[in-house]
Amino acid sequence: MRPFPGNRKVARFPGNDVPFVSWRNPKCKGKLPPGSMGLLLLGETIQFFKPNTTSDIPPFIKERVKKYGSIFKTNLVGRPVIVSADPDLSYFVFQQEGRRFQSWYPDTFTNIFGKNNVGSLHGFMYKYLKSMVLTLFGYDGLKKMLPQVELTANKRLELWSNQESVELKDATASMIFDLTAKKLISHDPDKSSENLRANFVAFIQGLISFPFDIPGTAYHKCLKGRENAMRMLRNMLQERRKKPRKNPSDFFDYVIEEIQKEGTILTEKIALDLMFVLLFASFETTSLALTLAIKFLSDDPEVLKRLTEEHETILRNREDADSGLTWEEYKSMTYTFQFINETARLANIVPAIFRKALIDIKYKDYTIPAGWAVMVCPPAVHLNPKKYEDPLVFNPSRWEESTANNASKHFMAFGGGMRFCVGTDFTKVQMAVFLHSLVTKYRWEEIKGGNIVRTPGLQFPNGYHVRLHKKIY
């Protein structure tokens, strides 16, 4: 730092003429929300990254809401940010996608997920990729996938019941990853010479870490995990293009067809980044939700009893007791969907969603300057006592009168607006089918409670061990 000319000694950026006072008090054509910009360059990044071991709103958010209100300013990784713990502003941000706001994530996230990842693309390109993904995860695709999802759940539960115990997060992640990888790229872990999922595990372990790309750091391991996974995907893609399959059967085949069309806008880089994000998002978030769901069931016998009754009723009403789940049976799982909603509300698997203001935006008494990031905080919405009575209590029945099954001003577990998560229904299918197989065929006991640590990116319920036993009727 060098002194500001004159009598005042004000710190400046190294090699820059912007004084520290400008950092702490950025210019705005209006009134900025209250808050602190933190330390020079670092901002409040250290406080933001601090893990949260409670089920409550992250301390970083909770402390500042108490001090400044539900809308405040901060600075994260050198970027000015408006944080919204306000349901109305958060909903407004989602609804104004493409007009006043656009999807944005810090450079560190872009480096990890790829510059061409679907979250960083806008306009027509984003809509084009979304329509591609819906060919797999839309209703028609999910109907066809339902028997395979049930078969996978049954096989894994049978396997786990013959083990002394299972670490649930890792076990469910493996199950979902293998299923998703098969549908996306026909990946068979038993026939592959490399462990694709191991690269994603290395990637995840450094996902939420300080961006120091130095050997030995978590961030460096994360980038290496991405690099290895992308190499495997690239090799698969190139091999498939050299030797096209006569009968296309997975999403990779569909992507290759799109790449080879005349005048296509889909490039190999965009296709590979899309595959990477789909593989990551589909198994990591769902396995987290499933682990927490089973933990909630273990802690609440009444909820377990009611969930079991719904699924046993489905079995009793069948003409053929040995037939598999039908789409009609899946859609009839009223209490199960309430249970999934409540799990998603409390899990807050994605506790921060970022957008960027495209123009100066007036909201209530404040101005959100063009170019500033806006961080929507779903936990603050989901744990709002004004909307949810006893918000930290797990209570699926609170959804009985609710119509907010997907996205609303008070429920944004899967995002909102035009970027509402395209994998939402896939997640619900996997959770509902797995729960159906679990509660009708097995009972379980908790062997080790594990620890739940929440971070700004994801929640990690690690070390939760259970022992499964087949039910005897």
XYZ file of C-alpha atoms in Angstrom:
473
model
C 0.000 0.000 0.000
C 1.248 3.554 -0.641
C -0.023 6.730 1.039
C -2.578 8.923 -0.671
C -1.021 12.319 -1.622
C -1.794 15.075 0.844
C -2.463 14.952 4.537
C -4.753 11.898 4.477
C -3.103 8.490 4.372
C -5.507 6.287 2.494
C -4.584 2.810 1.243
C -4.680 2.150 -2.493
C -4.700 -0.923 -4.690
C -1.135 -1.814 -5.662
C -0.453 -0.225 -9.047
C -3.849 1.442 -9.134
C -5.139 4.924 -8.396
C -8.325 3.813 -6.636
C -8.054 4.682 -2.925
C -9.274 2.430 -0.159
C -12.142 4.818 0.600
C -13.519 4.098 -2.872
C -13.369 0.373 -2.150
C -15.278 0.812 1.100
C -17.725 3.329 -0.417
C -18.294 2.464 -4.086
C -20.010 5.033 -6.286
C -23.640 4.505 -7.175
C -26.274 6.502 -9.065
C -28.643 6.139 -6.181
C -28.527 4.539 -2.770
C -26.678 1.286 -2.191
C -27.987 -1.177 0.404
C -26.145 -1.056 3.745
C -23.277 -3.450 4.421
C -19.506 -3.735 4.492
C -17.095 -4.225 1.582
C -14.608 -5.855 3.958
C -10.858 -5.924 3.506
C -9.057 -4.659 0.435
C -9.124 -7.322 -2.339
C -10.359 -10.055 0.015
C -13.592 -8.329 0.907
C -15.560 -10.613 3.229
C -14.518 -13.798 1.424
C -12.991 -15.469 4.494
C -16.170 -15.022 6.536
C -18.286 -16.219 3.597
C -16.324 -19.464 3.228
C -16.572 -20.317 6.915
C -18.339 -23.720 7.259
C -21.728 -23.930 8.930
C -22.364 -26.944 11.163
C -25.973 -26.041 11.952
C -29.223 -26.521 10.051
C -29.936 -22.823 10.282
C -29.237 -19.954 7.897
C -25.449 -19.612 7.386
C -23.928 -17.311 10.043
C -22.500 -15.042 7.332
C -26.037 -14.287 6.132
C -27.811 -14.396 9.480
C -25.459 -11.966 11.217
C -25.653 -9.428 8.399
C -29.426 -9.660 8.010
C -29.720 -8.888 11.714
C -27.362 -5.919 11.344
C -28.318 -4.492 7.950
C -31.637 -6.031 6.919
C -32.619 -8.609 4.318
C -30.782 -6.812 1.483
C -27.153 -5.858 1.990
C -23.914 -5.300 0.099
C -20.617 -7.120 0.486
C -17.538 -8.049 -1.524
C -16.594 -11.639 -2.339
C -13.370 -12.649 -4.085
C -12.864 -9.048 -5.207
C -16.380 -8.697 -6.607
C -19.077 -6.307 -5.286
C -22.208 -8.269 -4.454
C -25.745 -7.464 -3.349
C -27.013 -10.292 -1.132
C -30.745 -10.987 -1.119
C -32.365 -12.719 1.829
C -35.590 -11.031 0.736
C -38.203 -13.321 -0.926
C -39.613 -10.537 -3.105
C -36.244 -9.396 -4.457
C -35.074 -12.984 -4.984
C -38.228 -13.806 -6.945
C -37.889 -10.562 -8.932
C -34.298 -11.451 -9.863
C -35.353 -14.862 -11.225
C -38.292 -13.439 -13.174
C -36.119 -10.761 -14.808
C -33.595 -13.232 -16.233
C -32.405 -12.051 -19.643
C -33.897 -8.593 -19.236
C -32.377 -6.995 -16.148
C -30.255 -9.860 -14.858
C -28.291 -12.736 -16.294
C -26.717 -15.839 -14.823
C -23.266 -15.189 -13.411
C -20.761 -17.028 -11.228
C -17.310 -16.049 -9.960
C -14.330 -16.744 -12.221
C -13.239 -19.530 -9.876
C -16.498 -21.403 -10.567
C -16.172 -20.793 -14.302
C -12.647 -22.194 -14.259
C -13.939 -25.298 -12.515
C -17.109 -25.941 -14.520
C -15.777 -24.704 -17.860
C -16.169 -21.426 -19.718
C -18.852 -22.973 -21.908
C -20.876 -24.526 -19.091
C -24.625 -24.173 -19.344
C -24.770 -21.827 -16.336
C -22.563 -19.281 -18.108
C -24.413 -19.297 -21.423
C -27.285 -16.962 -22.205
C -30.111 -16.284 -24.608
C -30.679 -18.625 -27.533
C -27.676 -20.839 -26.722
C -28.957 -21.536 -23.212
C -32.480 -22.311 -24.486
C -31.016 -24.592 -27.142
C -29.029 -26.623 -24.588
C -32.008 -26.744 -22.227
C -34.204 -28.232 -24.969
C -31.485 -30.829 -25.638
C -31.355 -31.861 -21.977
C -35.141 -32.154 -21.828
C -35.025 -34.862 -24.493
C -33.521 -37.017 -21.747
C -34.977 -35.570 -18.536
C -38.405 -34.482 -19.809
C -41.594 -36.405 -18.952
C -41.390 -38.780 -21.921
C -37.786 -39.637 -21.152
C -38.498 -40.159 -17.459
C -41.454 -42.450 -18.171
C -39.164 -44.690 -20.201
C -36.468 -44.472 -17.535
C -38.717 -45.381 -14.571
C -38.243 -49.199 -14.748
C -34.475 -48.812 -14.913
C -34.447 -46.438 -11.943
C -36.444 -48.980 -9.897
C -34.232 -51.886 -10.989
C -31.109 -49.944 -10.008
C -32.548 -49.061 -6.581
C -33.553 -52.681 -5.908
C -30.153 -54.050 -6.901
C -28.237 -51.584 -4.730
C -30.459 -52.087 -1.698
C -30.047 -55.842 -2.040
C -26.264 -55.374 -2.198
C -26.197 -53.071 0.834
C -28.356 -55.421 2.911
C -25.590 -58.020 2.645
C -22.983 -55.645 4.024
C -22.205 -54.923 7.663
C -23.059 -51.272 7.074
C -22.983 -48.642 4.325
C -21.824 -45.034 4.322
C -24.985 -43.651 2.840
C -23.747 -40.543 1.038
C -21.038 -42.411 -0.871
C -23.273 -45.407 -1.553
C -26.160 -43.367 -2.973
C -23.741 -41.189 -4.966
C -22.253 -44.312 -6.561
C -25.712 -45.671 -7.383
C -26.928 -42.447 -8.992
C -23.679 -41.738 -10.813
C -23.628 -45.175 -12.435
C -27.260 -44.820 -13.524
C -26.774 -41.309 -14.904
C -23.473 -42.110 -16.618
C -25.113 -45.070 -18.324
C -27.983 -42.928 -19.642
C -25.675 -40.107 -20.714
C -22.627 -41.880 -22.121
C -23.247 -45.657 -21.743
C -20.466 -45.761 -19.163
C -20.013 -49.127 -17.456
C -17.657 -48.885 -14.453
C -17.038 -52.662 -14.552
C -15.752 -52.500 -18.132
C -13.896 -49.195 -18.022
C -10.131 -49.111 -17.512
C -10.441 -45.795 -15.654
C -12.586 -44.737 -12.723
C -14.628 -41.818 -14.003
C -16.405 -41.232 -10.715
C -13.094 -41.037 -8.798
C -12.223 -37.935 -10.825
C -15.530 -36.340 -9.881
C -14.909 -37.137 -6.207
C -11.535 -35.350 -6.417
C -13.305 -32.490 -8.157
C -15.968 -32.185 -5.462
C -13.517 -32.217 -2.567
C -11.939 -28.997 -3.793
C -15.013 -27.350 -5.239
C -15.535 -25.045 -2.283
C -12.041 -23.880 -1.479
C -9.800 -20.858 -1.850
C -8.658 -20.532 -5.476
C -4.966 -21.232 -4.973
C -3.839 -23.335 -7.934
C -0.774 -24.702 -6.173
C 0.104 -28.431 -6.009
C -1.213 -29.902 -2.788
C -4.128 -27.479 -2.373
C -7.772 -28.598 -2.573
C -8.385 -26.206 -5.474
C -5.474 -27.690 -7.458
C -6.836 -31.208 -6.859
C -10.254 -29.989 -7.972
C -8.886 -28.650 -11.260
C -6.938 -31.884 -11.778
C -10.111 -33.894 -11.164
C -11.917 -31.829 -13.808
C -8.989 -32.168 -16.199
C -8.964 -35.966 -15.877
C -12.748 -36.275 -16.183
C -12.777 -34.022 -19.241
C -9.976 -36.062 -20.835
C -12.026 -39.227 -20.404
C -15.148 -37.584 -21.826
C -13.181 -36.133 -24.749
C -11.698 -39.538 -25.576
C -15.150 -41.126 -25.436
C -16.573 -38.455 -27.724
C -13.783 -38.761 -30.273
C -13.968 -42.550 -30.246
C -17.733 -42.415 -30.742
C -17.373 -39.979 -33.645
C -14.867 -42.285 -35.342
C -17.070 -45.333 -34.892
C -20.726 -44.212 -34.839
C -23.153 -46.743 -33.378
C -25.786 -48.163 -35.685
C -28.493 -47.828 -33.039
C -28.091 -44.561 -31.055
C -29.102 -45.233 -27.473
C -27.730 -42.547 -25.152
C -27.421 -38.791 -24.807
C -23.887 -38.832 -26.243
C -25.268 -40.226 -29.510
C -27.809 -37.418 -29.642
C -25.128 -34.804 -28.947
C -22.885 -36.192 -31.715
C -25.782 -35.997 -34.170
C -26.246 -32.332 -33.228
C -22.528 -31.548 -33.607
C -22.431 -33.078 -37.093
C -25.497 -31.248 -38.414
C -24.826 -28.655 -41.091
C -24.826 -25.135 -39.658
C -24.938 -26.379 -36.057
C -24.151 -23.982 -33.227
C -23.092 -26.821 -30.922
C -19.324 -27.165 -30.571
C -17.356 -30.013 -29.058
C -16.225 -27.779 -26.171
C -19.794 -26.800 -25.295
C -20.941 -30.415 -25.570
C -18.190 -31.660 -23.242
C -18.839 -28.933 -20.655
C -22.539 -29.834 -20.799
C -21.782 -33.511 -20.158
C -19.503 -32.625 -17.282
C -22.107 -30.441 -15.567
C -24.904 -32.994 -16.084
C -22.835 -35.810 -14.583
C -21.864 -33.675 -11.606
C -25.257 -32.135 -10.869
C -27.344 -35.257 -11.350
C -25.564 -37.449 -8.826
C -24.048 -35.077 -6.281
C -27.122 -33.064 -5.359
C -29.511 -36.040 -5.422
C -27.272 -38.206 -3.243
C -27.037 -35.382 -0.709
C -30.815 -35.043 -0.652
C -31.373 -38.806 -0.324
C -28.922 -39.094 2.559
C -30.640 -36.304 4.448
C -34.060 -37.764 3.628
C -33.145 -41.070 5.256
C -31.675 -39.226 8.226
C -34.974 -37.351 8.623
C -36.901 -40.640 8.451
C -34.640 -42.184 11.091
C -35.310 -39.263 13.404
C -39.091 -39.164 12.935
C -40.975 -42.506 13.277
C -44.341 -40.861 12.576
C -43.190 -39.518 9.214
C -41.653 -42.907 8.388
C -44.924 -44.642 9.277
C -47.018 -42.380 7.069
C -44.578 -42.628 4.145
C -44.500 -46.425 4.446
C -48.298 -46.618 4.526
C -48.544 -44.674 1.255
C -46.147 -47.024 -0.521
C -47.602 -50.204 0.933
C -51.028 -49.032 -0.273
C -49.607 -48.837 -3.791
C -48.515 -52.477 -3.520
C -51.879 -53.623 -2.128
C -53.795 -51.943 -4.954
C -51.882 -53.721 -7.707
C -53.482 -56.484 -9.726
C -50.097 -58.113 -10.190
C -48.085 -57.936 -6.974
C -44.831 -58.652 -8.830
C -45.168 -55.903 -11.413
C -42.939 -52.837 -11.265
C -43.866 -49.242 -10.561
C -46.021 -47.538 -13.166
C -46.004 -43.853 -14.016
C -49.532 -43.568 -12.610
C -48.376 -45.056 -9.297
C -45.459 -42.649 -9.215
C -47.727 -39.648 -9.798
C -50.040 -40.844 -6.992
C -47.350 -40.475 -4.288
C -48.877 -37.365 -2.716
C -47.227 -37.584 0.698
C -43.918 -38.624 -0.858
C -43.790 -35.392 -2.859
C -44.581 -33.419 0.298
C -41.736 -35.289 1.986
C -39.358 -34.483 -0.888
C -40.324 -30.802 -0.812
C -39.694 -30.610 2.916
C -36.349 -32.390 2.502
C -35.348 -29.922 -0.212
C -36.475 -26.973 1.930
C -34.340 -27.986 4.891
C -31.437 -29.432 2.924
C -30.718 -26.184 1.068
C -28.343 -28.075 -1.159
C -27.758 -24.958 -3.282
C -27.586 -22.189 -0.679
C -26.333 -19.482 -3.076
C -27.518 -18.613 -6.599
C -25.748 -15.836 -8.483
C -26.957 -13.352 -11.089
C -25.483 -10.147 -12.527
C -27.298 -6.835 -13.046
C -27.285 -5.805 -16.719
C -28.449 -2.256 -16.007
C -28.881 -0.009 -12.966
C -31.938 -1.362 -11.176
C -34.083 0.483 -8.674
C -35.590 -1.780 -6.037
C -37.518 -0.236 -3.160
C -35.173 2.400 -1.703
C -32.022 0.899 -3.177
C -30.098 0.818 -6.436
C -28.378 -2.291 -7.745
C -25.624 -0.935 -10.034
C -25.060 -2.409 -13.485
C -22.308 -5.023 -13.415
C -22.778 -5.886 -9.745
C -23.458 -9.482 -8.780
C -26.611 -10.426 -6.896
C -26.535 -13.459 -4.623
C -29.930 -15.010 -3.906
C -29.897 -16.940 -0.625
C -32.514 -19.756 -0.650
C -31.887 -20.776 3.019
C -33.027 -17.336 4.160
C -36.250 -17.858 2.195
C -36.796 -21.470 3.254
C -36.120 -20.811 6.940
C -38.166 -17.638 7.200
C -40.394 -17.958 10.335
C -42.889 -15.497 8.818
C -43.669 -18.052 6.117
C -42.794 -21.393 7.758
C -43.903 -22.032 11.332
C -41.030 -23.569 13.332
C -38.838 -23.435 10.198
C -36.117 -25.770 11.529
C -38.645 -28.532 12.285
C -39.009 -31.268 9.657
C -42.716 -31.383 8.867
C -43.839 -32.681 5.437
C -47.476 -32.004 6.348
C -46.862 -28.276 6.028
C -47.074 -28.841 2.244
C -50.595 -30.309 2.293
C -52.287 -27.066 1.296
C -49.407 -25.753 -0.784
C -49.330 -25.574 -4.573
C -45.641 -24.587 -4.636
C -44.278 -27.908 -5.837
C -41.674 -26.427 -8.138
C -40.766 -22.769 -7.713
C -42.368 -19.823 -5.976
C -41.518 -16.732 -3.999
C -41.104 -18.869 -0.876
C -39.641 -22.058 -2.358
C -36.605 -21.978 -4.624
C -34.788 -25.226 -3.870
C -34.499 -25.823 -7.629
C -33.956 -22.219 -8.665
C -36.589 -20.218 -10.474
C -37.535 -18.350 -13.623
C -36.274 -19.507 -17.002
C -33.294 -21.213 -15.320
C -35.444 -23.440 -13.151
C -33.428 -26.668 -12.869
C -34.161 -28.970 -15.820
C -33.191 -31.975 -13.689
C -35.812 -31.348 -10.999
C -38.187 -34.076 -12.156
C -35.313 -36.527 -12.613
C -34.287 -35.873 -9.007
C -37.846 -36.411 -7.771
C -38.206 -39.655 -9.729
C -34.981 -41.045 -8.309
C -35.839 -40.058 -4.747
C -39.429 -41.294 -4.872
C -38.554 -44.627 -6.475
C -35.665 -45.239 -4.094
C -37.857 -44.427 -1.082
C -40.556 -46.767 -2.427
C -38.125 -49.682 -2.589
C -36.540 -48.818 0.748
C -39.613 -48.467 2.972
C -41.545 -51.398 1.468
C -38.700 -53.931 1.560
C -36.264 -52.860 4.264
C -35.837 -51.481 7.721
C -32.611 -49.902 8.862
C -30.735 -48.762 11.899
C -28.341 -45.887 12.280
C -24.802 -47.061 13.044
C -23.028 -43.730 12.978
C -24.619 -40.320 12.787
C -21.889 -38.631 10.778
C -21.410 -34.889 10.544
C -23.153 -32.329 8.383
C -21.090 -29.336 7.314
C -22.648 -26.693 5.122
C -20.503 -24.501 2.876
C -21.348 -21.715 0.403
C -21.528 -24.287 -2.378
C -22.876 -27.604 -1.142
C -23.764 -29.522 1.970
C -21.748 -32.595 2.887
C -23.472 -35.147 5.146
C -20.457 -37.438 5.441
C -19.925 -40.407 7.723
C -23.614 -41.356 8.055
C -23.640 -45.159 8.314
C -26.702 -47.421 8.356
C -27.298 -51.175 8.467
C -30.123 -52.539 6.305
C -32.324 -55.539 7.112
C -34.900 -57.112 4.813
C -38.458 -56.944 6.046
C -40.133 -60.260 6.752
C -43.884 -60.315 6.140
